[in-house]
Coordinates of C-alpha atoms in Angstrom, one line a residue:
M16 CA -10.8 4.5 16.1
E17 CA -8.3 7.2 17.5
L18 CA -5.3 7.4 16.0
A19 CA -3.0 9.1 18.6
G20 CA -0.6 7.2 20.6
R21 CA -1.3 4.6 18.2
A22 CA 1.1 2.1 16.7
A23 CA 1.4 1.7 12.6
L24 CA 3.5 -0.1 10.1
V25 CA 3.5 0.9 6.6
T26 CA 5.2 -1.2 3.9
G27 CA 7.3 0.7 1.2
G28 CA 7.1 3.8 3.3
A29 CA 10.4 5.7 2.0
R30 CA 8.9 7.1 -1.1
G31 CA 5.9 8.2 -3.2
I32 CA 2.6 7.3 -1.8
G33 CA 4.2 5.2 1.4
R34 CA 6.1 8.3 2.4
A35 CA 2.8 10.4 2.4
I36 CA 1.1 7.9 4.4
V37 CA 3.9 7.8 7.0
E38 CA 4.1 11.5 7.1
R39 CA 0.4 11.9 7.4
L40 CA 0.1 9.4 10.3
A41 CA 3.0 10.8 12.0
A42 CA 1.3 14.3 12.0
E43 CA -1.8 12.1 13.7
G44 CA 0.4 11.3 16.4
M45 CA 0.8 7.8 15.6
R46 CA 4.0 6.0 16.6
V47 CA 5.0 4.8 13.0
A48 CA 7.4 2.2 11.7
A49 CA 8.2 2.0 7.7
S50 CA 9.9 -0.8 5.8
Y51 CA 11.8 0.1 2.7
H52 CA 14.0 -1.7 0.2
R53 CA 16.5 0.0 -2.0
S54 CA 15.3 3.2 -0.7
E55 CA 17.7 3.9 2.2
A56 CA 19.2 7.2 1.4
E57 CA 15.1 8.4 0.9
A58 CA 14.2 6.6 4.2
R59 CA 16.9 8.4 6.0
E60 CA 15.9 11.6 4.6
L61 CA 12.2 11.1 5.4
Q62 CA 13.4 10.3 8.9
E63 CA 15.4 13.4 9.3
A64 CA 12.3 15.6 7.9
L65 CA 9.9 14.4 10.5
A66 CA 12.3 14.7 13.2
R67 CA 12.8 18.4 12.4
C68 CA 9.1 18.7 12.7
G69 CA 9.3 16.6 16.3
R70 CA 7.9 13.3 15.0
R71 CA 9.5 10.2 14.7
V72 CA 9.6 7.0 12.4
E73 CA 11.2 3.8 12.5
L74 CA 13.0 2.6 9.5
L75 CA 13.1 -1.3 8.8
P76 CA 14.9 -2.6 6.0
C77 CA 12.8 -5.2 4.3
D78 CA 12.4 -7.0 1.2
L79 CA 8.8 -8.4 0.8
G80 CA 10.0 -10.6 -2.0
D81 CA 11.6 -12.7 0.3
P82 CA 9.2 -14.8 2.2
T83 CA 11.4 -15.3 5.6
Q84 CA 11.4 -11.5 6.2
A85 CA 7.7 -10.9 6.7
E86 CA 7.4 -12.5 10.1
A87 CA 10.5 -10.9 11.5
L88 CA 9.5 -7.2 9.7
V89 CA 5.9 -7.3 12.1
E90 CA 7.9 -8.7 15.0
E91 CA 10.6 -6.0 14.8
A92 CA 7.8 -3.2 14.0
E93 CA 6.0 -4.5 17.3
R94 CA 9.2 -4.3 19.0
R95 CA 9.8 -1.0 18.1
V96 CA 6.5 0.8 18.3
G97 CA 4.4 -1.7 20.2
P98 CA 1.9 -3.7 19.4
L99 CA 0.3 -2.9 16.0
D100 CA -3.1 -1.0 15.4
L101 CA -2.6 -0.6 12.1
L102 CA -1.1 -2.1 9.1
V103 CA -0.8 -0.1 5.6
N104 CA 0.0 -2.6 3.0
N105 CA 1.5 -0.1 0.7
A106 CA 4.9 -1.5 -1.0
G107 CA 5.0 -3.0 -4.5
I108 CA 6.5 -2.8 -7.6
V109 CA 5.6 -2.7 -11.4
L110 CA 7.5 -4.5 -14.4
P111 CA 5.9 -3.2 -17.5
T112 CA 5.7 -6.2 -20.1
P113 CA 3.3 -6.9 -23.0
V114 CA 1.6 -10.5 -21.9
E115 CA 3.6 -11.9 -25.0
E116 CA 7.0 -11.2 -23.5
L117 CA 6.3 -12.1 -20.2
S118 CA 8.6 -14.5 -18.2
P119 CA 8.1 -17.2 -15.6
E120 CA 10.8 -14.8 -13.8
R121 CA 9.0 -11.7 -14.3
I122 CA 5.7 -13.3 -13.3
D123 CA 7.4 -14.5 -10.2
R124 CA 8.9 -11.7 -9.3
M125 CA 5.5 -9.4 -9.2
L126 CA 3.9 -11.8 -7.5
A127 CA 6.5 -12.3 -4.5
V128 CA 6.3 -8.6 -3.7
N129 CA 2.9 -7.3 -4.6
V130 CA 1.0 -10.9 -3.5
R131 CA 2.7 -13.1 -1.4
G132 CA 5.0 -10.5 0.5
T133 CA 1.8 -8.6 1.2
L134 CA -0.3 -11.9 2.2
L135 CA 2.7 -12.8 4.3
V136 CA 2.9 -9.4 6.1
T137 CA -0.7 -9.5 6.6
A138 CA -1.1 -12.8 8.1
A139 CA 1.6 -11.9 10.8
A140 CA -0.3 -8.9 11.7
A141 CA -3.8 -10.4 11.8
R142 CA -2.5 -13.3 13.9
R143 CA -1.7 -10.6 16.7
M144 CA -4.4 -8.1 16.0
K145 CA -7.1 -11.4 15.8
Q146 CA -5.7 -12.2 19.6
R147 CA -6.0 -8.8 20.8
R148 CA -9.4 -8.5 19.0
S149 CA -9.0 -5.1 17.8
G150 CA -7.1 -3.5 14.9
R151 CA -7.3 -2.0 11.1
I152 CA -5.5 -3.4 7.8
V153 CA -5.8 -0.8 4.7
T154 CA -4.0 -2.1 1.4
V155 CA -3.2 -0.1 -1.8
S156 CA -4.3 -1.2 -4.8
S157 CA -5.0 0.4 -8.0
V158 CA -7.7 1.4 -10.5
A159 CA -5.9 -1.0 -12.7
A160 CA -7.0 -3.9 -10.3
E161 CA -10.6 -3.1 -11.8
A162 CA -10.0 -1.0 -15.4
G163 CA -7.3 -3.4 -16.5
T164 CA -5.3 -0.4 -16.9
V165 CA -1.4 -0.4 -17.1
D166 CA -0.5 -4.2 -18.1
V167 CA -1.8 -7.7 -17.7
L168 CA 0.5 -8.6 -14.8
Y169 CA 0.3 -5.6 -12.7
A170 CA -3.4 -5.5 -13.1
A171 CA -3.4 -9.2 -11.9
T172 CA -1.4 -8.5 -8.9
K173 CA -3.5 -5.4 -7.6
A174 CA -6.8 -7.3 -8.4
A175 CA -5.7 -10.0 -6.0
L176 CA -5.2 -7.5 -3.2
L177 CA -8.8 -6.7 -3.3
G178 CA -10.0 -10.0 -3.3
M179 CA -7.6 -10.4 -0.2
T180 CA -9.3 -7.3 1.2
R181 CA -12.9 -9.0 0.6
A182 CA -12.1 -12.3 2.1
L183 CA -10.2 -11.0 5.3
A184 CA -12.8 -8.5 6.0
R185 CA -15.0 -11.7 6.5
E186 CA -12.8 -13.8 8.1
L187 CA -11.6 -11.2 10.8
G188 CA -14.7 -9.1 11.4
R189 CA -15.9 -11.2 14.4
Y190 CA -12.6 -10.4 16.2
G191 CA -13.0 -6.6 15.9
V192 CA -10.3 -6.2 12.8
L193 CA -11.6 -4.0 10.0
V194 CA -9.8 -4.5 6.4
N195 CA -10.5 -2.2 3.4
A196 CA -8.2 -1.1 0.6
V197 CA -7.5 2.1 -1.6
A198 CA -7.2 2.3 -5.2
P199 CA -5.8 5.2 -6.5
G200 CA -5.6 6.7 -10.1
P201 CA -2.5 7.5 -11.7
V202 CA -0.7 9.0 -9.0
E203 CA 2.6 11.9 -9.0
T204 CA 5.1 9.4 -8.4
R205 CA 8.4 8.3 -10.1
M206 CA 6.6 4.4 -10.0
N207 CA 4.0 6.4 -12.4
D208 CA 6.4 7.7 -14.6
D209 CA 7.8 4.5 -15.5
I210 CA 4.1 3.5 -16.2
V211 CA 3.6 6.3 -18.8
A212 CA 6.7 5.7 -20.4
Y213 CA 5.7 2.4 -21.1
L214 CA 2.3 2.8 -22.4
E215 CA 3.8 5.8 -24.6
Q216 CA 6.0 3.1 -25.9
R217 CA 3.7 0.6 -26.6
S218 CA 0.7 3.0 -27.7
F219 CA -1.6 0.9 -25.0
L220 CA -4.6 2.2 -24.4
G221 CA -4.5 2.9 -20.5
H222 CA -5.7 5.3 -17.8
E223 CA -6.2 8.2 -20.4
N224 CA -8.6 5.9 -22.3
L225 CA -10.7 6.3 -19.2
D226 CA -13.4 9.1 -18.6
T227 CA -13.0 11.3 -15.4
L228 CA -15.6 13.2 -13.6
L229 CA -13.8 15.5 -12.5
A230 CA -10.7 17.7 -14.0
R231 CA -8.3 15.2 -15.3
R232 CA -5.1 15.2 -13.3
K233 CA -2.4 12.9 -11.5
V234 CA -3.5 12.2 -8.0
L235 CA -1.4 13.7 -5.3
P236 CA 0.3 11.4 -2.9
Q237 CA -1.5 13.0 0.3
E238 CA -5.0 12.2 -1.2
V239 CA -4.1 8.6 -0.9
A240 CA -2.9 9.1 2.6
E241 CA -6.4 10.7 3.4
A242 CA -8.2 8.1 2.3
V243 CA -6.0 5.7 4.3
V244 CA -6.6 8.1 7.4
F245 CA -10.3 7.8 7.0
L246 CA -10.1 4.1 6.8
A247 CA -8.0 3.6 9.7
R248 CA -10.3 6.0 12.0
H249 CA -13.6 4.4 10.9
D250 CA -15.3 2.1 13.4
F251 CA -17.9 0.6 10.8
M252 CA -16.5 0.2 7.4
T253 CA -14.8 -3.4 6.5
G254 CA -14.5 -5.1 3.2
Q255 CA -14.4 -2.0 1.1
T256 CA -12.4 0.1 -1.5
L257 CA -12.2 3.6 -2.1
H258 CA -11.7 4.6 -5.3
V259 CA -9.3 7.7 -5.3
N260 CA -9.3 8.7 -9.1
G261 CA -11.3 11.4 -9.8
G262 CA -14.3 9.3 -10.9
M263 CA -11.9 7.5 -13.4
W264 CA -13.5 4.2 -12.1
W265 CA -16.2 3.3 -9.2

């Protein structure tokens, strides 16, 4: 799929991986809408930075933990940038917790944002793409989904996204909608700093316990964005997960 002139929605697009994806898609000439929650200052700064380069992003506040906002987010994105050709599910949170300290409230919050919110936004976008018989959906998961790193709750939510990707690829393929995922290793972001602090505090066998095939380092957000662009462009890949982790897992 040629990206220039197409429309995209990136959830959690104000900082970290989401920001890099927004910047990369805008550089490709896409009309981009980005949702954010509790990151308005960073979202505005991103908008201004893109404007200085002659590019544009439409900012949409949204709490994916609120099930009433998903449909409205997709409707507003399409009103601002046009019918969506690409949805990038990037928004997510991490609340590192040992299994013995998990509470129903913490489980519910993680599931509400990382799983339910992603599913609802995807459903709203997929319904429209299915009618148009075209579209791409790319979801950002994590190496934790398959390697079990970070903590049990985060790993469970990210693994759910991989199951969602495979099932949706089967359901939507006949309508010309391609569904894939990206699973990064540790990424150079503030969220990863929170994860590292937790792992060090708990002496948990996390990312550092996995071998890599390349020199060990954090993934750059821009490297994840490149994987998203690859999947958005490709016309014959669906149901796949690209592992961007230097050989930590595949």
